[in-house]
Amino acid sequence: MILELKIKNFLSFKDEVVFSFEATSDKYLEDYYVAEPEPGVRILKMAMIYGANASGKSNVLHAFDFVRSFVKRIPTQSEKSTEFIPFKFVDNQDLPGSFDMIFYIEGTKYKYSLVLDEEKVHSEILHYYPGTQPAIIFERTLDIKNDTSILKFGSKIKLSDQAIEAIQLKTLKNMSVFAAFTQVNISLPQLNIPLNWFRKQFMPMIDPYSSLTNYSDSYIKKDERVKNQALDFINKADFNISAVSFKKQTTWLDDEVLKLIEAGSMPDEQKHKLLNEKTIHIDKRLFEHKIIINNKVKYYSLPDELESKGTLRYYGLSAPFFNAISNDSFLSIDEIGTALHPLLVMHFLKEFLKKSNKAQLLFSTHNDSLLSEKDIIRKDAIWFTEKDKQGITSLYSLSDFNIRKELSYYNAYKQGKFGAIPNLNE
């Protein structure tokens, strides 16, 4: 579980901000909302971000996702960029940005610190806490003179000089030590555990434009539990839907498409197969609708192009939901209400809180009606972003305000008491 992330000089965050999942001492919805990865450490299972358009709320999610993707990313030889984007509106674009994330895996605390610019990593440190005091797993610094990375491992880490040299040789200046470690045939439990957490339990961010239907298809075809989850979800979106199935469909490829395939860079075996068969085989998704006419039940199957966007969106969210819950993963969704009725969003959130053990959900939203739903809302789970005239985003929690929980958060937000709303100058 993630406890907090510190962000500095990234996208619209010029100054350091801290996003925290740490629960306050408030016991409201305690059993529903709070998990303890180790005794005394109380972490929220869910948090939400409000803010005006372009205020930077999506950038909070992008910061989490940048850390996730950078840890795993293996650049090609031709790539020079780290894909890091600094704050652009002042003359500090050449300054590095930084990320500090504290997280727990199976009761053990970790801290990952990263400082980098658009071309290279300046420093990268991974600590863990085998006891009350931190111990270094690896520490990576930049040799400015030679423009190379220097890698050291902590005293508790047992690696040969040859193994350390092999990892260091793979650690290019624009990639993480984690990614370099995946390219050598070395086993190191202290590094394997957090690496596997990043790979399997830190899920990619879902944005409003993500096409999730094919993602859910791939899981539904091989896991009956995910299929049942998907049917439950889409039944809430369209109560007539009773089943989902897949029908093989063959499409002939015309000469223009075949020329593009021949000139393309796909694997030779796949290219040879397509050029020989001149066809492509796909699974056509069909939703079965249960219709009652004159007290008689009839079933009709419709392709997804005839389904509503809301139905498809909710269907697409079913597999990420199941994976997060099943694997105690971290899931982030930008604009969670895209194409969905507010009651469907409410159902999604309640189901997540009800079924999550140590899974976490972070989302951004404009749906201020959630603020009136006290049965799923805690003060420390609500965050706001606001951008000033310099384009700098500030990040703060509802817990920073002295407002009693029996008062209406919804009304206070609408009245501008928390900021983070559009300035319409009317």
CSV table of C-alpha atoms in Angstrom, one decimal:
chain,number,residue,atom,x,y,z
A,1,MET,CA,0.0,0.0,0.0
A,2,ILE,CA,1.1,3.5,-0.8
A,3,LEU,CA,1.5,5.9,2.2
A,4,GLU,CA,2.5,9.1,0.4
A,5,LEU,CA,4.2,10.6,-2.6
A,6,LYS,CA,6.2,13.8,-2.6
A,7,ILE,CA,6.4,15.6,-5.9
A,8,LYS,CA,8.6,18.6,-7.0
A,9,ASN,CA,9.2,20.4,-10.3
A,10,PHE,CA,7.0,18.0,-12.3
A,11,LEU,CA,4.3,19.2,-14.8
A,12,SER,CA,2.4,22.0,-12.9
A,13,PHE,CA,4.0,21.3,-9.5
A,14,LYS,CA,6.9,23.7,-9.2
A,15,ASP,CA,7.2,23.6,-5.4
A,16,GLU,CA,7.1,20.4,-3.4
A,17,VAL,CA,3.7,19.0,-2.7
A,18,VAL,CA,2.7,15.9,-0.7
A,19,PHE,CA,-0.2,13.6,-1.4
A,20,SER,CA,-0.8,11.3,1.5
A,21,PHE,CA,-3.0,8.3,2.1
A,22,GLU,CA,-2.3,8.3,5.8
A,23,ALA,CA,-5.5,8.2,7.8
A,24,THR,CA,-6.1,10.8,10.5
A,25,SER,CA,-7.1,9.8,14.0
A,26,ASP,CA,-10.8,10.1,12.9
A,27,LYS,CA,-12.6,6.7,13.4
A,28,TYR,CA,-15.4,7.6,11.0
A,29,LEU,CA,-15.9,4.6,8.6
A,30,GLU,CA,-12.9,3.1,10.1
A,31,ASP,CA,-13.6,-0.6,9.2
A,32,TYR,CA,-14.8,0.4,5.7
A,33,TYR,CA,-11.9,2.8,4.8
A,34,VAL,CA,-8.7,2.1,6.7
A,35,ALA,CA,-6.2,-0.8,6.4
A,36,GLU,CA,-3.1,-1.4,8.6
A,37,PRO,CA,-0.2,-2.8,6.6
A,38,GLU,CA,1.7,-3.0,9.9
A,39,PRO,CA,0.4,-2.3,13.5
A,40,GLY,CA,-0.2,1.4,14.1
A,41,VAL,CA,0.1,2.5,10.4
A,42,ARG,CA,-3.3,3.5,9.1
A,43,ILE,CA,-3.7,3.9,5.4
A,44,LEU,CA,-6.8,4.9,3.4
A,45,LYS,CA,-8.1,2.5,0.8
A,46,MET,CA,-9.5,5.3,-1.3
A,47,ALA,CA,-8.9,9.0,-2.0
A,48,MET,CA,-10.4,11.6,-4.5
A,49,ILE,CA,-9.2,14.8,-6.0
A,50,TYR,CA,-11.3,17.8,-6.9
A,51,GLY,CA,-10.3,20.9,-8.8
A,52,ALA,CA,-11.2,23.2,-11.7
A,53,ASN,CA,-10.3,22.2,-15.2
A,54,ALA,CA,-6.5,22.6,-15.8
A,55,SER,CA,-5.9,23.0,-12.1
A,56,GLY,CA,-3.5,20.1,-12.0
A,57,LYS,CA,-5.6,17.3,-10.5
A,58,SER,CA,-4.8,14.9,-13.3
A,59,ASN,CA,-1.1,15.7,-12.8
A,60,VAL,CA,-1.3,14.2,-9.3
A,61,LEU,CA,-2.3,10.9,-11.0
A,62,HIS,CA,0.3,11.4,-13.7
A,63,ALA,CA,3.0,11.8,-11.0
A,64,PHE,CA,2.1,8.4,-9.5
A,65,ASP,CA,2.0,6.9,-13.0
A,66,PHE,CA,5.4,8.4,-14.0
A,67,VAL,CA,7.1,6.7,-11.0
A,68,ARG,CA,5.4,3.4,-12.0
A,69,SER,CA,6.4,3.6,-15.7
A,70,PHE,CA,9.9,4.9,-15.1
A,71,VAL,CA,10.8,2.1,-12.7
A,72,LYS,CA,10.0,-0.5,-15.5
A,73,ARG,CA,10.9,1.5,-18.6
A,74,ILE,CA,13.8,0.1,-20.7
A,75,PRO,CA,14.8,2.8,-23.3
A,76,THR,CA,16.2,1.9,-26.7
A,77,GLN,CA,19.7,3.0,-27.6
A,78,SER,CA,18.3,5.8,-29.8
A,79,GLU,CA,16.3,7.3,-26.9
A,80,LYS,CA,17.8,10.1,-24.8
A,81,SER,CA,14.8,11.3,-22.9
A,82,THR,CA,13.8,10.1,-19.5
A,83,GLU,CA,10.2,11.2,-20.4
A,84,PHE,CA,10.3,13.5,-17.4
A,85,ILE,CA,8.6,16.9,-17.9
A,86,PRO,CA,9.6,19.7,-15.5
A,87,PHE,CA,7.5,22.8,-14.7
A,88,LYS,CA,7.8,24.9,-17.8
A,89,PHE,CA,6.6,28.4,-16.8
A,90,VAL,CA,9.7,29.8,-15.2
A,91,ASP,CA,13.4,29.6,-15.9
A,92,ASN,CA,14.1,26.5,-14.0
A,93,GLN,CA,13.4,23.9,-16.8
A,94,ASP,CA,17.0,22.7,-16.5
A,95,LEU,CA,16.6,21.9,-12.8
A,96,PRO,CA,15.8,18.3,-11.9
A,97,GLY,CA,12.5,17.2,-10.4
A,98,SER,CA,12.1,14.8,-7.5
A,99,PHE,CA,9.8,12.0,-6.3
A,100,ASP,CA,9.8,10.4,-2.9
A,101,MET,CA,7.3,7.5,-2.3
A,102,ILE,CA,6.8,5.6,0.8
A,103,PHE,CA,4.9,2.2,0.5
A,104,TYR,CA,4.4,-1.1,2.3
A,105,ILE,CA,4.7,-4.6,0.9
A,106,GLU,CA,3.7,-7.5,3.1
A,107,GLY,CA,4.3,-5.5,6.3
A,108,THR,CA,7.7,-4.1,5.3
A,109,LYS,CA,8.1,-0.3,4.7
A,110,TYR,CA,10.0,1.0,1.6
A,111,LYS,CA,11.1,4.4,0.5
A,112,TYR,CA,11.9,5.1,-3.1
A,113,SER,CA,13.6,8.5,-3.9
A,114,LEU,CA,14.3,9.7,-7.5
A,115,VAL,CA,15.8,12.9,-8.8
A,116,LEU,CA,16.1,13.4,-12.5
A,117,ASP,CA,15.9,15.8,-15.4
A,118,GLU,CA,14.8,15.3,-19.0
A,119,GLU,CA,18.0,13.5,-20.0
A,120,LYS,CA,19.4,11.7,-17.0
A,121,VAL,CA,18.9,10.5,-13.4
A,122,HIS,CA,20.8,12.5,-10.8
A,123,SER,CA,20.1,10.2,-7.9
A,124,GLU,CA,18.0,7.1,-7.1
A,125,ILE,CA,17.8,5.5,-3.7
A,126,LEU,CA,15.7,2.5,-2.4
A,127,HIS,CA,15.5,2.1,1.4
A,128,TYR,CA,13.7,-0.7,3.3
A,129,TYR,CA,13.0,-1.1,7.0
A,130,PRO,CA,13.9,-4.5,8.2
A,131,GLY,CA,13.5,-3.0,11.7
A,132,THR,CA,12.7,0.4,13.0
A,133,GLN,CA,15.7,1.9,11.2
A,134,PRO,CA,16.0,2.2,7.4
A,135,ALA,CA,18.6,0.2,5.5
A,136,ILE,CA,19.8,1.0,1.9
A,137,ILE,CA,19.0,-1.6,-0.8
A,138,PHE,CA,20.7,0.5,-3.5
A,139,GLU,CA,22.0,4.0,-3.9
A,140,ARG,CA,22.7,5.4,-7.4
A,141,THR,CA,24.5,8.8,-7.9
A,142,LEU,CA,25.6,10.7,-11.0
A,143,ASP,CA,29.3,11.1,-11.9
A,144,ILE,CA,29.0,14.5,-13.5
A,145,LYS,CA,32.5,14.5,-14.9
A,146,ASN,CA,32.0,11.3,-16.8
A,147,ASP,CA,28.2,11.6,-17.2
A,148,THR,CA,27.7,8.0,-15.9
A,149,SER,CA,26.0,6.4,-12.9
A,150,ILE,CA,27.7,5.1,-9.8
A,151,LEU,CA,25.9,2.3,-8.1
A,152,LYS,CA,26.3,1.1,-4.5
A,153,PHE,CA,24.4,-1.5,-2.5
A,154,GLY,CA,23.7,-1.4,1.2
A,155,SER,CA,25.6,-3.4,3.8
A,156,LYS,CA,22.7,-5.9,4.3
A,157,ILE,CA,22.7,-6.7,0.6
A,158,LYS,CA,24.9,-9.7,-0.4
A,159,LEU,CA,26.1,-9.3,-4.0
A,160,SER,CA,29.4,-10.2,-5.6
A,161,ASP,CA,31.5,-7.4,-7.2
A,162,GLN,CA,30.8,-9.1,-10.6
A,163,ALA,CA,27.0,-8.9,-10.0
A,164,ILE,CA,27.2,-5.2,-9.0
A,165,GLU,CA,29.3,-4.4,-12.0
A,166,ALA,CA,26.8,-6.3,-14.3
A,167,ILE,CA,23.9,-4.2,-13.0
A,168,GLN,CA,25.9,-1.0,-13.2
A,169,LEU,CA,26.8,-1.6,-16.8
A,170,LYS,CA,23.1,-2.0,-17.7
A,171,THR,CA,22.1,1.1,-15.7
A,172,LEU,CA,22.0,3.8,-18.5
A,173,LYS,CA,21.8,7.4,-17.3
A,174,ASN,CA,18.1,7.7,-18.5
A,175,MET,CA,16.8,4.5,-16.8
A,176,SER,CA,16.1,3.2,-13.4
A,177,VAL,CA,18.2,0.6,-11.5
A,178,PHE,CA,15.1,-1.5,-11.3
A,179,ALA,CA,14.9,-1.7,-15.1
A,180,ALA,CA,18.7,-2.5,-15.3
A,181,PHE,CA,18.2,-5.3,-12.8
A,182,THR,CA,15.7,-7.0,-15.0
A,183,GLN,CA,18.3,-7.3,-17.7
A,184,VAL,CA,20.8,-9.4,-15.7
A,185,ASN,CA,20.4,-12.9,-14.5
A,186,ILE,CA,20.7,-12.2,-10.8
A,187,SER,CA,18.4,-13.0,-7.9
A,188,LEU,CA,18.2,-10.5,-5.1
A,189,PRO,CA,15.1,-10.9,-2.8
A,190,GLN,CA,15.4,-7.4,-1.3
A,191,LEU,CA,15.1,-6.0,-4.9
A,192,ASN,CA,12.8,-8.6,-6.4
A,193,ILE,CA,10.0,-7.9,-3.9
A,194,PRO,CA,9.6,-4.2,-4.6
A,195,LEU,CA,10.2,-4.8,-8.4
A,196,ASN,CA,7.4,-7.3,-8.5
A,197,TRP,CA,5.1,-4.9,-6.6
A,198,PHE,CA,5.7,-2.2,-9.2
A,199,ARG,CA,5.1,-4.7,-12.0
A,200,LYS,CA,2.1,-6.5,-10.6
A,201,GLN,CA,0.4,-4.4,-8.0
A,202,PHE,CA,1.0,-0.8,-9.3
A,203,MET,CA,-1.5,-0.6,-12.1
A,204,PRO,CA,-1.3,1.8,-15.1
A,205,MET,CA,-3.4,4.9,-14.8
A,206,ILE,CA,-6.8,4.9,-16.6
A,207,ASP,CA,-7.5,8.2,-18.3
A,208,PRO,CA,-10.9,9.4,-19.8
A,209,TYR,CA,-9.8,8.2,-23.2
A,210,SER,CA,-8.5,4.8,-22.3
A,211,SER,CA,-10.2,2.0,-24.3
A,212,LEU,CA,-10.7,-0.7,-21.6
A,213,THR,CA,-13.1,-3.1,-23.4
A,214,ASN,CA,-10.3,-5.1,-25.0
A,215,TYR,CA,-8.5,-5.2,-21.7
A,216,SER,CA,-11.5,-6.6,-20.0
A,217,ASP,CA,-12.1,-9.0,-22.9
A,218,SER,CA,-8.7,-10.6,-22.4
A,219,TYR,CA,-9.4,-11.4,-18.7
A,220,ILE,CA,-13.1,-12.4,-19.2
A,221,LYS,CA,-12.2,-15.1,-21.8
A,222,LYS,CA,-9.8,-16.9,-19.4
A,223,ASP,CA,-11.4,-16.3,-16.0
A,224,GLU,CA,-15.0,-17.0,-15.1
A,225,ARG,CA,-14.7,-14.9,-12.0
A,226,VAL,CA,-13.9,-11.8,-14.0
A,227,LYS,CA,-16.8,-12.6,-16.4
A,228,ASN,CA,-19.2,-12.7,-13.5
A,229,GLN,CA,-17.8,-9.4,-12.2
A,230,ALA,CA,-18.2,-7.8,-15.6
A,231,LEU,CA,-21.8,-9.1,-15.9
A,232,ASP,CA,-22.6,-7.7,-12.5
A,233,PHE,CA,-21.1,-4.3,-13.5
A,234,ILE,CA,-22.9,-4.0,-16.8
A,235,ASN,CA,-26.1,-5.2,-15.4
A,236,LYS,CA,-26.0,-2.1,-13.2
A,237,ALA,CA,-25.4,0.0,-16.3
A,238,ASP,CA,-28.1,-1.7,-18.4
A,239,PHE,CA,-30.4,-4.1,-16.5
A,240,ASN,CA,-31.4,-5.9,-19.8
A,241,ILE,CA,-27.9,-7.3,-20.4
A,242,SER,CA,-27.8,-11.0,-19.3
A,243,ALA,CA,-24.6,-12.3,-20.9
A,244,VAL,CA,-21.4,-11.4,-22.9
A,245,SER,CA,-20.0,-13.7,-25.6
A,246,PHE,CA,-17.5,-13.6,-28.4
A,247,LYS,CA,-17.9,-14.6,-32.1
A,248,LYS,CA,-15.0,-15.3,-34.4
A,249,GLN,CA,-15.0,-12.9,-37.4
A,250,THR,CA,-12.8,-13.0,-40.4
A,251,THR,CA,-11.9,-9.9,-42.4
A,252,TRP,CA,-10.1,-9.9,-45.7
A,253,LEU,CA,-7.2,-7.6,-46.1
A,254,ASP,CA,-7.1,-5.5,-49.3
A,255,ASP,CA,-3.9,-4.9,-51.4
A,256,GLU,CA,-3.2,-1.5,-49.7
A,257,VAL,CA,-3.3,-3.0,-46.2
A,258,LEU,CA,-1.1,-5.9,-47.3
A,259,LYS,CA,1.5,-3.4,-48.7
A,260,LEU,CA,1.6,-1.6,-45.4
A,261,ILE,CA,2.1,-4.9,-43.6
A,262,GLU,CA,4.9,-5.8,-45.9
A,263,ALA,CA,6.7,-2.5,-45.3
A,264,GLY,CA,6.0,-2.5,-41.6
A,265,SER,CA,8.2,-3.6,-38.7
A,266,MET,CA,6.1,-6.4,-37.1
A,267,PRO,CA,7.7,-9.8,-36.3
A,268,ASP,CA,8.6,-11.8,-39.4
A,269,GLU,CA,6.5,-14.8,-38.4
A,270,GLN,CA,3.4,-12.7,-37.8
A,271,LYS,CA,4.0,-10.7,-41.1
A,272,HIS,CA,4.4,-13.9,-43.1
A,273,LYS,CA,1.2,-15.4,-41.7
A,274,LEU,CA,-0.9,-12.3,-42.6
A,275,LEU,CA,0.6,-12.0,-46.1
A,276,ASN,CA,-0.1,-15.6,-46.8
A,277,GLU,CA,-3.6,-15.8,-45.4
A,278,LYS,CA,-4.6,-12.3,-46.4
A,279,THR,CA,-7.1,-12.3,-43.5
A,280,ILE,CA,-7.3,-11.2,-39.9
A,281,HIS,CA,-9.3,-13.0,-37.3
A,282,ILE,CA,-10.9,-11.1,-34.5
A,283,ASP,CA,-13.3,-11.9,-31.7
A,284,LYS,CA,-16.5,-9.9,-32.1
A,285,ARG,CA,-17.9,-9.0,-28.7
A,286,LEU,CA,-21.7,-9.5,-28.3
A,287,PHE,CA,-23.9,-8.4,-25.4
A,288,GLU,CA,-27.0,-10.5,-24.9
A,289,HIS,CA,-30.1,-8.6,-23.9
A,290,LYS,CA,-33.0,-10.1,-22.1
A,291,ILE,CA,-36.3,-8.6,-23.3
A,292,ILE,CA,-39.8,-9.3,-22.0
A,293,ILE,CA,-42.5,-8.9,-24.6
A,294,ASN,CA,-46.1,-9.9,-23.7
A,295,ASN,CA,-44.8,-11.7,-20.6
A,296,LYS,CA,-42.5,-13.8,-22.8
A,297,VAL,CA,-38.7,-13.7,-22.5
A,298,LYS,CA,-36.7,-13.2,-25.6
A,299,TYR,CA,-32.9,-12.8,-26.0
A,300,TYR,CA,-31.2,-10.6,-28.6
A,301,SER,CA,-27.5,-10.2,-29.1
A,302,LEU,CA,-26.0,-6.8,-30.1
A,303,PRO,CA,-22.5,-5.8,-31.1
A,304,ASP,CA,-20.8,-3.2,-28.9
A,305,GLU,CA,-21.1,-0.4,-31.5
A,306,LEU,CA,-24.9,-0.5,-30.7
A,307,GLU,CA,-24.3,-0.2,-26.9
A,308,SER,CA,-24.1,3.0,-25.0
A,309,LYS,CA,-20.8,4.5,-24.1
A,310,GLY,CA,-21.7,4.2,-20.4
A,311,THR,CA,-22.3,0.5,-20.7
A,312,LEU,CA,-19.0,-0.1,-22.5
A,313,ARG,CA,-17.1,2.1,-20.0
A,314,TYR,CA,-18.5,0.3,-17.0
A,315,TYR,CA,-17.8,-3.1,-18.7
A,316,GLY,CA,-14.2,-1.9,-19.4
A,317,LEU,CA,-13.7,-1.0,-15.7
A,318,SER,CA,-14.7,-4.5,-14.5
A,319,ALA,CA,-11.4,-6.2,-15.1
A,320,PRO,CA,-9.2,-3.4,-13.6
A,321,PHE,CA,-11.6,-3.4,-10.6
A,322,PHE,CA,-11.2,-7.2,-10.2
A,323,ASN,CA,-7.5,-7.1,-10.6
A,324,ALA,CA,-7.1,-4.4,-8.0
A,325,ILE,CA,-9.3,-6.1,-5.5
A,326,SER,CA,-7.8,-9.6,-6.1
A,327,ASN,CA,-4.1,-8.5,-5.9
A,328,ASP,CA,-4.3,-5.7,-3.4
A,329,SER,CA,-3.2,-3.3,-6.1
A,330,PHE,CA,-3.0,0.4,-6.5
A,331,LEU,CA,-5.5,1.7,-9.2
A,332,SER,CA,-5.8,5.3,-10.4
A,333,ILE,CA,-8.6,6.6,-12.6
A,334,ASP,CA,-8.6,10.1,-14.1
A,335,GLU,CA,-12.1,11.6,-14.4
A,336,ILE,CA,-13.8,8.5,-13.0
A,337,GLY,CA,-17.3,9.7,-14.0
A,338,THR,CA,-16.5,9.7,-17.8
A,339,ALA,CA,-19.6,8.5,-19.6
A,340,LEU,CA,-21.1,7.2,-16.3
A,341,HIS,CA,-24.2,8.1,-14.4
A,342,PRO,CA,-23.3,9.4,-10.9
A,343,LEU,CA,-25.2,6.4,-9.4
A,344,LEU,CA,-22.9,4.0,-11.3
A,345,VAL,CA,-19.9,5.8,-9.9
A,346,MET,CA,-21.3,5.5,-6.4
A,347,HIS,CA,-21.9,1.8,-6.9
A,348,PHE,CA,-18.2,1.4,-8.1
A,349,LEU,CA,-16.8,3.2,-5.1
A,350,LYS,CA,-19.0,1.4,-2.6
A,351,GLU,CA,-18.1,-2.0,-4.1
A,352,PHE,CA,-14.4,-1.1,-4.0
A,353,LEU,CA,-14.5,-0.1,-0.3
A,354,LYS,CA,-16.6,-3.1,0.6
A,355,LYS,CA,-14.4,-5.7,-1.2
A,356,SER,CA,-10.9,-4.1,-0.8
A,357,ASN,CA,-8.6,-5.7,1.7
A,358,LYS,CA,-5.5,-3.6,1.0
A,359,ALA,CA,-6.3,-2.5,-2.5
A,360,GLN,CA,-6.2,1.3,-3.1
A,361,LEU,CA,-8.1,3.6,-5.4
A,362,LEU,CA,-7.1,7.2,-6.3
A,363,PHE,CA,-9.4,9.1,-8.7
A,364,SER,CA,-10.1,12.6,-9.9
A,365,THR,CA,-13.6,13.9,-10.5
A,366,HIS,CA,-15.9,16.8,-11.1
A,367,ASN,CA,-18.8,15.0,-9.5
A,368,ASP,CA,-19.3,17.2,-6.5
A,369,SER,CA,-22.4,15.3,-5.5
A,370,LEU,CA,-20.1,12.7,-4.0
A,371,LEU,CA,-19.3,15.2,-1.3
A,372,SER,CA,-22.9,14.9,0.1
A,373,GLU,CA,-22.5,11.1,0.4
A,374,LYS,CA,-21.3,10.8,4.0
A,375,ASP,CA,-21.6,7.0,3.9
A,376,ILE,CA,-18.5,6.8,1.6
A,377,ILE,CA,-16.7,10.1,2.5
A,378,ARG,CA,-14.0,10.8,5.0
A,379,LYS,CA,-12.4,14.3,5.3
A,380,ASP,CA,-8.9,12.9,4.9
A,381,ALA,CA,-9.9,11.2,1.7
A,382,ILE,CA,-10.8,14.4,-0.1
A,383,TRP,CA,-8.1,16.4,-1.8
A,384,PHE,CA,-8.1,19.6,-3.9
A,385,THR,CA,-5.9,21.2,-6.5
A,386,GLU,CA,-5.8,24.9,-7.3
A,387,LYS,CA,-3.6,26.8,-9.8
A,388,ASP,CA,-2.3,30.3,-9.2
A,389,LYS,CA,-1.6,33.1,-11.8
A,390,GLN,CA,1.9,31.7,-12.3
A,391,GLY,CA,0.5,28.3,-13.3
A,392,ILE,CA,1.7,26.6,-10.1
A,393,THR,CA,-0.5,24.0,-8.6
A,394,SER,CA,-1.1,23.7,-4.9
A,395,LEU,CA,-2.4,20.5,-3.4
A,396,TYR,CA,-4.2,20.3,-0.1
A,397,SER,CA,-6.7,18.1,1.9
A,398,LEU,CA,-10.1,18.8,3.3
A,399,SER,CA,-8.6,17.8,6.6
A,400,ASP,CA,-6.7,21.1,6.5
A,401,PHE,CA,-10.0,22.9,7.1
A,402,ASN,CA,-11.7,23.3,10.4
A,403,ILE,CA,-15.1,22.1,9.3
A,404,ARG,CA,-17.3,19.7,11.4
A,405,LYS,CA,-18.3,16.5,9.6
A,406,GLU,CA,-21.9,17.0,10.4
A,407,LEU,CA,-21.9,20.1,8.1
A,408,SER,CA,-22.4,19.8,4.3
A,409,TYR,CA,-19.1,19.4,2.5
A,410,TYR,CA,-21.1,19.7,-0.7
A,411,ASN,CA,-22.5,23.1,0.2
A,412,ALA,CA,-19.2,24.4,1.5
A,413,TYR,CA,-17.4,23.4,-1.7
A,414,LYS,CA,-20.1,25.0,-3.9
A,415,GLN,CA,-19.8,28.2,-1.9
A,416,GLY,CA,-16.0,28.2,-2.6
A,417,LYS,CA,-14.9,27.7,1.0
A,418,PHE,CA,-12.3,25.1,-0.1
A,419,GLY,CA,-11.2,26.9,-3.3
A,420,ALA,CA,-10.5,24.5,-6.2
A,421,ILE,CA,-13.5,25.7,-8.3
A,422,PRO,CA,-13.5,27.6,-11.6
A,423,ASN,CA,-13.2,31.4,-11.4
A,424,LEU,CA,-15.9,32.5,-13.8
A,425,ASN,CA,-15.5,36.3,-13.1
A,426,GLU,CA,-19.2,36.8,-13.1
